[in-house]
Amino acid sequence: MKIIGINSSHDTSLCQYDTETGVLDFMHEEDRFRREKYWSPSNQPFHDGVADEDVHADTLTCIYKGGVQTPDMLVFASYDRRGCILELDTDMLLDDRSISMEIAEFIKEKPFNNERIEEFKKKYEKYVVDSGTAGVLEENAIHSGFAEQFNDLPDDVYFWYEHHLYHAYCGYHLSPYISQKEDAIAIVWDGGGARLKFDKGWDAYQEIESIYRLKHNEVAQRQWVLSSNHRFLGDLKGSHFPNQMEGSMDYDGENTSFTEDGTEWEFTSHASNGMDFSNMSYALGCDKLGRAAGKVMGMASYGVVGTPDQRRFNRYAIAQELELHSFENSCKTIQKAIDLNPDCKNIVLSGGYSLNCTNNYKYLSRFPEHQFYVDPIPHDGGTAFGACIHLDYLIKNKLLANGDAE
């Protein structure tokens, strides 16, 4: 059986997986067919930010240029376009600095989950312009547009709000551990993925780090998820608050956590390591939209962080300081994964932050008793393959429900 997986987020990609042979037949990256770096789809007829009658964002050129045939089954992956809306009256806040600071303190007091957002809306009702959720219709429209490009497509079209899970499957199935039928620990980290607790009290939070236990031909075991609402708070303060308040509204208390169905869930307002590099790529002028985290990682290789009385403040030294900071944070996550799986020595790294080659090499020295394998497609393009594996595993383990198809 042939399954085609499509990643509809950034690093848009399409792949075909043969379930009989276990072979990835091909992987297409859409931006390479378009010759347009950073391209990602939208349900609006815009191309490169400008209305374009000839190129519609909902069309995958790799389908017809790559000669892709209609599959037996189709599955989608995405970083999850759902989100929270909380728009405040900018003019009123600019006119009253004291209320701006009061709002910042309110947000910092407790985790800004759904319950807290409702409290905020009641207390500061006159400052709220708009609120609610968004993104569901956009996701559906994009997927429908892609699916319509296939002739005589069967009804077997699937989509789940998963992201890190697909990264984990991709890395494991491209590793030597799968052919040796060995278990592996998968650590996935990036700028932000699925909102796994959407409609469950934590709508604004996206997974930023995850740990999975992977076994040959079995559905992955999700062990730990760290989710953050950093992007939500960033949009809030970036769009509606004076520049002086940038960085002042992160919740500084201990992360909230609980265990449910064998998974430890943890919630924070701090940015992920991956998002720190993205933010730095904007600050250092690498990309106006902060999409060049890899350039900052590259700069770090040339930087030297001096002693406290000899610190340097060029872009390379600043990038290196972030690199060193992120390394120590990453080692804490790796140690947590090892503590959860003391019997396993195989570690797979995936997610966009795994493109940090310098730190990847240094993990070998910090954890000499473990083997590390870095997913060769750690960016979001790899989730297309991971989605295929997920669907195949559900079928083989008879876990696919009748209502799972879109």
PDB file of C-alpha atoms in Angstrom, residues 2 10 33 53 62 64 71 114 123 146 186 202 205 208 215 221 244 246 266 274 290 323 384 386 398:
ATOM      1  CA  LYS A   2       1.211   3.501  -0.843  1.00  0.00           C
ATOM      2  CA  HIS A  10       6.605  25.669   6.890  1.00  0.00           C
ATOM      3  CA  PHE A  33      10.262  23.196  -6.718  1.00  0.00           C
ATOM      4  CA  GLU A  53      -3.483  35.438  -9.994  1.00  0.00           C
ATOM      5  CA  CYS A  62       5.706  19.253  -6.495  1.00  0.00           C
ATOM      6  CA  TYR A  64       2.508  17.791 -10.924  1.00  0.00           C
ATOM      7  CA  PRO A  71      -2.053   7.217  -3.366  1.00  0.00           C
ATOM      8  CA  ASN A 114      -7.941  29.425  29.648  1.00  0.00           C
ATOM      9  CA  LYS A 123     -11.184  42.357  34.889  1.00  0.00           C
ATOM     10  CA  PHE A 146      -4.002  19.916  -1.648  1.00  0.00           C
ATOM     11  CA  ALA A 186      13.370  10.272  20.904  1.00  0.00           C
ATOM     12  CA  TRP A 202      -4.505  25.222  27.712  1.00  0.00           C
ATOM     13  CA  TYR A 205       0.232  26.465  24.759  1.00  0.00           C
ATOM     14  CA  ILE A 208       8.246  22.834  22.547  1.00  0.00           C
ATOM     15  CA  LYS A 215       9.879   0.306  19.866  1.00  0.00           C
ATOM     16  CA  GLN A 221       4.966   6.028  24.015  1.00  0.00           C
ATOM     17  CA  GLN A 244       9.357  49.158  26.722  1.00  0.00           C
ATOM     18  CA  GLU A 246       9.007  43.628  25.597  1.00  0.00           C
ATOM     19  CA  GLU A 266       4.539  20.581  31.931  1.00  0.00           C
ATOM     20  CA  GLY A 274      14.788  26.838  19.105  1.00  0.00           C
ATOM     21  CA  GLY A 290      13.056  35.473  12.399  1.00  0.00           C
ATOM     22  CA  GLU A 323      24.781  28.591  22.042  1.00  0.00           C
ATOM     23  CA  ALA A 384       5.345  14.211   6.341  1.00  0.00           C
ATOM     24  CA  GLY A 386       6.454  10.638  10.353  1.00  0.00           C
ATOM     25  CA  LYS A 398      -5.638  -2.150  14.767  1.00  0.00           C
TER      26      LYS A 398
END
